[in-house]
Coordinates of C-alpha atoms in Angstrom, one line a residue:
X1 CA 79.8 145.8 113.0
X2 CA 81.1 146.3 116.6
X3 CA 79.1 145.2 119.6
X4 CA 79.5 145.1 123.3
X5 CA 82.3 142.8 124.4
X6 CA 81.3 139.1 124.6
X7 CA 84.2 136.7 125.1
X8 CA 84.0 133.2 123.7
X9 CA 84.9 130.3 125.9
X10 CA 84.4 126.6 125.9
X11 CA 81.3 126.9 128.0
X12 CA 79.4 129.2 125.5
X13 CA 79.9 132.6 127.2
X14 CA 78.4 131.6 130.5
X15 CA 79.0 134.3 133.0
X16 CA 81.4 133.6 135.9
X17 CA 79.5 135.6 138.5
X18 CA 78.7 133.8 141.8
X19 CA 75.0 133.8 140.9
X20 CA 75.7 132.1 137.6
X21 CA 77.9 129.5 139.3
X22 CA 75.1 128.8 141.8
X23 CA 72.7 128.2 139.0
X24 CA 75.0 125.8 137.3
X25 CA 75.4 123.9 140.5
X26 CA 71.7 123.2 140.8
X27 CA 70.5 119.7 139.9
X28 CA 68.8 119.7 136.5
X29 CA 65.9 117.8 138.1
X30 CA 63.2 119.9 139.9
X31 CA 62.6 119.8 143.7
X32 CA 61.3 116.5 145.1
X33 CA 57.6 115.8 145.5
X34 CA 57.3 116.4 149.3
X35 CA 59.0 119.8 149.2
X36 CA 55.9 121.7 147.9
X37 CA 53.1 119.9 149.7
X38 CA 52.3 123.0 151.6
X39 CA 51.0 124.7 148.5
X40 CA 47.4 124.5 147.3
X41 CA 46.9 121.9 144.6
X42 CA 47.4 118.2 144.4
X43 CA 49.6 115.3 143.2
X44 CA 47.2 114.1 140.6
X45 CA 47.1 110.4 139.6
X46 CA 49.6 107.9 141.0
X47 CA 52.9 107.8 139.1
X48 CA 51.8 110.1 136.2
X49 CA 50.5 113.0 138.3
X50 CA 48.8 115.5 136.1
X51 CA 51.1 114.8 133.1
X52 CA 48.6 113.0 130.9
X53 CA 45.9 115.5 131.6
X54 CA 48.3 118.3 130.7
X55 CA 49.2 116.7 127.4
X56 CA 45.6 115.9 126.5
X57 CA 43.9 119.1 127.7
X58 CA 46.2 121.7 129.3
X59 CA 43.5 124.4 129.1
X60 CA 40.9 122.3 130.9
X61 CA 43.4 121.2 133.5
X62 CA 44.4 124.7 134.6
X63 CA 40.8 125.9 134.5
X64 CA 39.7 123.1 136.8
X65 CA 42.7 123.6 139.2
X66 CA 42.1 127.4 139.3
X67 CA 38.5 127.0 140.3
X68 CA 39.5 124.6 143.0
X69 CA 42.6 126.2 144.3
X70 CA 42.9 129.8 143.2
X71 CA 45.1 131.5 140.6
X72 CA 48.4 130.0 141.7
X73 CA 48.5 126.2 142.5
X74 CA 50.6 123.1 142.6
X75 CA 50.5 120.3 140.0
X76 CA 52.7 117.3 139.4
X77 CA 54.3 117.1 136.0
X78 CA 56.7 114.5 134.7
X79 CA 57.2 113.2 138.2
X80 CA 57.9 116.5 140.0
X81 CA 55.8 119.3 141.6
X82 CA 55.4 122.5 139.7
X83 CA 53.9 125.8 140.8
X84 CA 51.5 127.0 138.1
X85 CA 51.7 130.8 138.7
X86 CA 48.7 132.7 137.4
X87 CA 48.1 135.3 140.1
X88 CA 49.3 138.6 138.6
X89 CA 51.3 139.5 141.6
X90 CA 53.2 136.2 141.5
X91 CA 53.6 136.6 137.7
X92 CA 55.2 140.0 138.1
X93 CA 57.6 138.9 140.9
X94 CA 58.7 135.9 138.8
X95 CA 59.0 137.5 135.4
X96 CA 60.5 140.8 136.5
X97 CA 62.7 139.0 139.0
X98 CA 64.5 142.0 140.6
X99 CA 66.6 139.8 142.9
X100 CA 67.5 137.2 140.2
X101 CA 65.8 134.4 142.0
X102 CA 64.6 132.5 138.9
X103 CA 66.5 130.7 136.2
X104 CA 64.9 130.6 132.7
X105 CA 67.5 128.1 131.5
X106 CA 66.7 125.5 134.2
X107 CA 63.0 126.3 133.9
X108 CA 63.0 125.2 130.2
X109 CA 65.6 122.5 130.6
X110 CA 63.3 119.5 130.8
X111 CA 61.1 120.6 127.8
X112 CA 63.6 122.0 125.3
X113 CA 67.1 121.9 126.9
X114 CA 68.4 119.6 124.1
X115 CA 66.0 120.6 121.3
X116 CA 66.7 124.3 121.4
X117 CA 70.0 124.2 123.3
X118 CA 71.6 127.5 124.2
X119 CA 69.0 129.6 122.5
X120 CA 68.4 133.0 124.0
X121 CA 65.6 131.6 126.3
X122 CA 68.1 129.1 127.7
X123 CA 70.5 131.7 129.0
X124 CA 70.4 133.5 132.3
X125 CA 71.3 136.9 133.8
X126 CA 74.5 138.5 132.6
X127 CA 75.1 135.9 129.9
X128 CA 71.5 136.4 128.6
X129 CA 71.9 140.2 128.7
X130 CA 75.1 140.1 126.6
X131 CA 73.7 137.8 124.0
X132 CA 70.4 139.6 123.8
X133 CA 72.2 142.9 123.2
X134 CA 73.7 141.5 120.1
X135 CA 70.5 139.9 118.9
X136 CA 68.7 143.3 119.2
X137 CA 70.4 144.4 116.0
X138 CA 67.8 142.4 114.1
X139 CA 64.9 144.5 115.5
X140 CA 66.0 148.1 115.3
X141 CA 63.6 150.4 113.5
X142 CA 65.7 150.7 110.4
X143 CA 66.0 146.9 110.2
X144 CA 62.2 146.5 110.7
X145 CA 61.4 149.0 108.0
X146 CA 63.6 147.0 105.6
X147 CA 61.8 143.8 106.7
X148 CA 58.4 145.2 105.8
X149 CA 59.6 146.3 102.4
X150 CA 61.0 142.8 101.8
X151 CA 57.9 141.0 103.2
X152 CA 55.2 142.8 101.2
X153 CA 55.9 141.4 97.8
X154 CA 56.4 137.9 99.2
X155 CA 53.1 138.2 101.1
X156 CA 51.4 139.2 97.8
X157 CA 52.8 136.3 95.9
X158 CA 51.9 133.9 98.6
X159 CA 48.3 135.0 99.0
X160 CA 47.7 135.2 95.3
X161 CA 48.7 131.5 95.1
X162 CA 45.7 130.8 97.2
X163 CA 43.4 132.1 94.5
X164 CA 41.2 129.4 93.1
X165 CA 41.4 127.4 96.3
X166 CA 37.8 127.7 97.5
X167 CA 38.6 125.5 100.5
X168 CA 42.0 125.2 102.2
X169 CA 43.6 124.3 105.5
X170 CA 44.7 127.7 106.8
X171 CA 47.3 126.6 109.3
X172 CA 49.7 124.7 107.1
X173 CA 49.3 127.3 104.3
X174 CA 50.1 130.3 106.6
X175 CA 52.9 128.3 108.2
X176 CA 54.6 127.9 104.9
X177 CA 54.2 131.6 104.2
X178 CA 55.6 132.7 107.6
X179 CA 58.6 130.4 107.1
X180 CA 59.2 131.9 103.7
X181 CA 59.0 135.4 105.3
X182 CA 61.4 134.4 108.1
X183 CA 63.9 133.1 105.6
X184 CA 63.6 136.3 103.6
X185 CA 64.3 138.7 106.5
X186 CA 66.5 136.6 108.8
X187 CA 68.4 134.5 106.3
X188 CA 68.4 136.8 103.3
X189 CA 67.6 133.9 101.0
X190 CA 64.6 131.8 99.7
X191 CA 64.6 128.3 101.1
X192 CA 63.7 126.6 97.9
X193 CA 63.9 122.8 97.9
X194 CA 65.0 122.7 101.6
X195 CA 61.8 124.4 102.8
X196 CA 59.7 121.2 103.4
X197 CA 62.5 119.5 105.3
X198 CA 63.2 122.5 107.4
X199 CA 59.6 123.1 108.2
X200 CA 59.2 119.4 109.2
X201 CA 62.3 119.7 111.4
X202 CA 60.9 122.7 113.2
X203 CA 57.5 121.0 113.7
X204 CA 59.1 117.8 115.1
X205 CA 61.5 119.8 117.4
X206 CA 58.6 121.8 118.9
X207 CA 56.3 118.8 119.3
X208 CA 59.0 116.9 121.0
X209 CA 59.0 119.5 123.8
X210 CA 55.9 117.8 125.3
X211 CA 57.1 114.2 124.8
X212 CA 56.5 112.2 128.0
X213 CA 59.6 110.1 127.3
X214 CA 62.6 112.3 126.8
X215 CA 64.8 109.7 125.1
X216 CA 65.8 109.7 121.4
X217 CA 64.3 106.2 120.8
X218 CA 62.9 105.7 117.3
X219 CA 60.2 106.2 116.1
X220 CA 58.9 108.3 119.1
X221 CA 58.4 112.0 119.0
X222 CA 61.6 113.0 121.0
X223 CA 63.7 111.0 118.5
X224 CA 62.1 112.8 115.6
X225 CA 62.7 116.1 117.4
X226 CA 66.4 115.4 117.9
X227 CA 66.7 114.3 114.3
X228 CA 65.1 117.6 113.3
X229 CA 67.6 119.4 115.5
X230 CA 70.5 117.8 113.8
X231 CA 69.1 118.7 110.3
X232 CA 68.8 122.3 111.4
X233 CA 72.3 122.4 112.8
X234 CA 73.7 121.0 109.6
X235 CA 71.8 123.5 107.5
X236 CA 73.1 126.6 109.4
X237 CA 76.6 125.4 110.0
X238 CA 77.3 124.7 106.3
X239 CA 76.6 128.3 105.5
X240 CA 78.7 130.0 108.2
X241 CA 82.1 130.1 106.4
X242 CA 80.7 132.0 103.4
X243 CA 78.7 134.4 105.5
X244 CA 81.7 135.3 107.6
X245 CA 83.3 136.6 104.4
X246 CA 80.5 138.6 102.8
X247 CA 78.3 141.5 103.7
X248 CA 74.6 141.3 104.2
X249 CA 71.8 143.0 106.1
X250 CA 70.0 139.7 107.2
X251 CA 70.3 138.5 110.8
X252 CA 72.3 135.4 109.9
X253 CA 75.1 137.3 108.2
X254 CA 75.1 139.9 110.9
X255 CA 75.7 137.3 113.6
X256 CA 78.5 135.8 111.5
X257 CA 80.1 139.2 111.1
X258 CA 79.6 140.6 114.6
X259 CA 82.8 141.3 116.5
X260 CA 83.7 142.7 119.9
X261 CA 86.1 145.6 120.4
X262 CA 88.8 143.1 120.7
X263 CA 87.9 141.4 117.4
X264 CA 86.3 138.4 118.9
X265 CA 83.3 136.7 117.3
X266 CA 80.5 134.3 118.1
X267 CA 81.6 130.7 117.8
X268 CA 80.0 128.7 115.0
X269 CA 78.0 126.7 117.5
X270 CA 76.6 129.9 119.1
X271 CA 75.5 131.1 115.7
X272 CA 73.8 127.8 115.0
X273 CA 72.1 127.8 118.4
X274 CA 70.8 131.4 118.0
X275 CA 69.6 130.9 114.4
X276 CA 67.6 127.7 115.2
X277 CA 65.8 129.4 118.1
X278 CA 65.3 132.7 116.2
X279 CA 63.8 131.1 113.1
X280 CA 61.6 128.9 115.2
X281 CA 60.3 131.8 117.2
X282 CA 59.9 134.0 114.1
X283 CA 57.6 131.7 112.2
X284 CA 56.1 129.1 114.6
X285 CA 54.7 131.6 117.2
X286 CA 53.6 134.0 114.4
X287 CA 51.9 131.2 112.6
X288 CA 50.0 130.3 115.7
X289 CA 49.0 133.9 116.5
X290 CA 47.7 134.8 113.0
X291 CA 45.9 131.5 112.8
X292 CA 44.0 132.1 116.0
X293 CA 43.3 135.7 114.9
X294 CA 41.8 134.5 111.6
X295 CA 39.8 131.8 113.4
X296 CA 38.4 134.5 115.7
X297 CA 37.6 136.8 112.7
X298 CA 35.9 133.9 110.9
X299 CA 33.8 133.2 114.0
X300 CA 33.0 136.9 114.4
X301 CA 32.4 138.3 110.8
X302 CA 31.3 141.7 112.2
X303 CA 34.9 142.1 113.4
X304 CA 36.3 140.8 110.1
X305 CA 34.3 143.6 108.3
X306 CA 35.5 146.2 110.8
X307 CA 39.1 145.3 110.2
X308 CA 38.7 145.1 106.4
X309 CA 37.3 148.6 106.4
X310 CA 40.1 149.9 108.6
X311 CA 42.7 148.3 106.3
X312 CA 41.0 149.6 103.2
X313 CA 41.0 153.2 104.6
X314 CA 44.8 153.2 104.4
X315 CA 44.4 153.4 100.6
X316 CA 47.3 151.2 99.7
X317 CA 47.8 147.7 98.5
X318 CA 50.6 147.0 101.0
X319 CA 51.1 148.1 104.5
X320 CA 53.6 150.9 104.5
X321 CA 55.9 151.7 107.4
X322 CA 54.3 155.1 108.2
X323 CA 50.8 153.5 108.5
X324 CA 51.7 150.7 110.9
X325 CA 50.3 152.6 113.8
X326 CA 47.0 153.5 112.1
X327 CA 45.6 149.9 112.3
X328 CA 44.2 150.5 115.8
X329 CA 41.3 148.1 115.8
X330 CA 43.4 145.5 114.0
X331 CA 45.8 145.7 116.9
X332 CA 42.9 145.3 119.4
X333 CA 41.8 142.2 117.6
X334 CA 45.3 140.7 117.5
X335 CA 45.8 141.4 121.2
X336 CA 42.5 139.7 122.0
X337 CA 43.5 136.6 120.0
X338 CA 46.8 136.6 121.9
X339 CA 44.9 136.9 125.2
X340 CA 42.6 133.9 124.4
X341 CA 45.3 131.8 122.7
X342 CA 48.7 132.9 124.1
X343 CA 51.5 131.6 121.9
X344 CA 53.6 130.5 124.9
X345 CA 51.0 129.6 127.5
X346 CA 53.4 128.1 130.0
X347 CA 56.7 130.0 130.7
X348 CA 59.3 127.8 132.6
X349 CA 61.4 129.1 135.5
X350 CA 63.3 127.4 138.4
X351 CA 63.9 129.0 141.8
X352 CA 67.7 129.3 142.4
X353 CA 67.1 129.8 146.1
X354 CA 64.3 129.8 148.6
X355 CA 61.7 132.4 147.7
X356 CA 58.6 133.7 149.3
X357 CA 56.1 135.1 146.8
X358 CA 53.6 136.2 149.4
X359 CA 50.1 134.9 150.0
X360 CA 51.5 131.8 151.6
X361 CA 53.4 130.7 148.4
X362 CA 56.9 129.9 149.8
X363 CA 59.1 128.0 147.3
X364 CA 62.0 125.8 148.1
X365 CA 65.3 126.0 146.3
X366 CA 65.1 124.3 142.9
X367 CA 61.3 124.6 142.8
X368 CA 59.8 124.2 139.3
X369 CA 57.6 127.0 138.1
X370 CA 55.4 127.5 135.1
X371 CA 54.0 131.1 134.7
X372 CA 50.6 130.5 133.1
X373 CA 48.8 133.1 131.0
X374 CA 46.0 130.6 130.4
X375 CA 45.1 131.4 134.1
X376 CA 45.9 135.1 134.2
X377 CA 44.3 136.0 130.9
X378 CA 41.0 134.5 132.1
X379 CA 40.7 135.8 135.6
X380 CA 37.2 137.4 136.0
X381 CA 38.5 140.0 138.4
X382 CA 40.7 141.3 135.6
X383 CA 38.7 140.7 132.4
X384 CA 35.0 141.2 131.8
X385 CA 33.3 138.1 130.5
X386 CA 36.8 136.6 129.8
X387 CA 35.6 133.7 127.6
X388 CA 34.2 136.1 125.0
X389 CA 36.1 137.4 122.0
X390 CA 35.9 141.2 122.7
X391 CA 38.7 143.3 121.1
X392 CA 37.3 146.5 122.5
X393 CA 38.5 145.5 125.9
X394 CA 41.9 146.9 124.7
X395 CA 40.5 150.3 123.8
X396 CA 41.7 153.3 125.7
X397 CA 38.3 153.7 127.2
X398 CA 38.3 150.2 128.7
X399 CA 41.9 149.2 128.9
X400 CA 41.3 146.0 130.8
X401 CA 44.9 144.9 130.1
X402 CA 46.0 147.8 132.4
X403 CA 44.2 146.7 135.4
X404 CA 47.4 145.1 136.6
X405 CA 50.9 145.5 135.2
X406 CA 50.9 141.7 134.6
X407 CA 47.3 141.1 133.7
X408 CA 48.4 140.5 130.1
X409 CA 51.7 139.0 129.0
X410 CA 51.4 137.0 125.7
X411 CA 55.1 137.8 125.0
X412 CA 56.4 137.1 128.5
X413 CA 58.0 139.9 130.5
X414 CA 61.0 141.2 132.3
X415 CA 64.5 140.6 130.9
X416 CA 63.1 137.7 128.8
X417 CA 60.4 139.7 127.1
X418 CA 60.1 138.3 123.6
X419 CA 62.8 140.1 121.5
X420 CA 60.6 139.8 118.3
X421 CA 57.4 141.2 119.8
X422 CA 57.3 144.3 117.6
X423 CA 58.2 142.2 114.5
X424 CA 55.3 139.9 115.2
X425 CA 52.9 142.9 115.4
X426 CA 54.3 144.3 112.1
X427 CA 54.2 140.9 110.3
X428 CA 50.6 140.1 111.3
X429 CA 49.4 143.6 110.3
X430 CA 51.2 143.3 106.9
X431 CA 49.7 139.9 106.3
X432 CA 46.2 140.8 107.5
X433 CA 46.2 144.0 105.4
X434 CA 46.6 142.0 102.2
X435 CA 44.6 139.0 103.3
X436 CA 41.4 140.9 104.1
X437 CA 41.7 142.9 100.9
X438 CA 41.6 139.7 98.9
X439 CA 39.3 137.3 100.8
X440 CA 36.4 137.0 103.1
X441 CA 37.1 134.0 105.3
X442 CA 34.5 131.5 106.4
X443 CA 35.0 128.4 108.6
X444 CA 34.4 125.3 106.6
X445 CA 34.6 122.4 109.0
X446 CA 32.0 119.8 110.1
X447 CA 32.2 120.5 113.8
X448 CA 33.6 123.0 116.4
X449 CA 37.2 124.1 115.9
X450 CA 39.6 122.8 118.7
X451 CA 42.7 124.9 119.4
X452 CA 45.3 122.7 121.0
X453 CA 47.2 125.0 123.4
X454 CA 50.5 123.1 123.8
X455 CA 53.3 123.2 122.9
X456 CA 52.3 126.2 120.7
X457 CA 48.6 126.8 120.0
X458 CA 47.2 125.4 116.7
X459 CA 44.0 124.0 115.4
X460 CA 43.8 120.2 115.7
X461 CA 42.6 119.8 112.1
X462 CA 44.4 122.6 110.4
X463 CA 41.5 125.1 110.4
X464 CA 39.6 124.4 107.2
X465 CA 38.3 127.6 105.7
X466 CA 36.4 128.7 102.6
X467 CA 37.7 131.8 100.8
X468 CA 35.4 134.2 99.0
X469 CA 36.8 137.0 96.9
X470 CA 36.4 140.3 98.9
X471 CA 36.2 142.4 95.7

């Protein structure tokens, strides 16, 4: 396979443009506290700022700050000021970034800079564009069609294994299934005995992103995350030599085989970095999204029945490629779950120069930014009764998501729009098609379900459900 030229170098393909050089010269630490005092918001509590509130109740924190200060405001996180950008005009300016004013790599550095080092989200500008171009081979239509064919029988086996479990914890069970599916389509292999260890490594790495102490000191969460990172590196690196020598349609083998016109390849480290990030994104965010959708359908059984009828009308046991666009109301419901529980609710950026966003929001060089869909997705000026689960808001007649180009962005936007967005829609539709054909799903907990929004939304107690055979 030949791709656009990408030349390996000791600094992992970083572009040598003046802009990229300027980004690398920035201090990894965000701007000092006093540099953003002019923005609405506050410093929070002495020393800790808003950090503890963020970790304990991020949704509540941003809701309170929005009511007090508007849709874009300043908080203090991990000792530094951060602009929480929720106003759709500000969101558009930051995510589209026509002047290349904002670094994604530096924006995510504090949270995941070591844990998911040099993944696609941690690359900027020309370097990001070149790496993204190669990664796109995994998501072309012909590849996606093959993924669906590969996923359907594995979904069937996975869901059939739930039979006889009148009560189960939905989140860990669906997480195992999505990891199996990601291994099938991106690795071209079952995980077998390594599955539990790899799943634990991903869980620990993601959870470590919100560790208050970012030092690998046992037994704390950041240490567990870095230990998980090393396990994942070892797993992928061990397989690279064999995959460089054989053919395969899976993403892992394709990255190992990819060459430029000059015959150059990705380095082993670059392949490892991309595969860790890709596999995490392909199963963790999808697990979150389908869990919040199933939770919403269990809370609103009338919608569960509507979607069951829509899936049944396709007249097939599995979702087939030609029918993927016919699940219209299923897509509405999925979009609504993503609106209410966005899989990446805080998107990190850093200003590489002084920037004026308008409305009095002038940012200094090196300002920390977090684009926040938990604000934008609940603005009453954009969404009618935003706290209510209402999939019809995505119908053509209402189209509330089109009231502003950046009213809705569960998969990010601009050059960093999630590469696997269409794969996520396809996978969720394929799973839901079979799930609703087999089971009616009822909540089975003793109290209200709490969805913890960070680092990736998930139910605090695993979402206990009761399954009833649908037939």
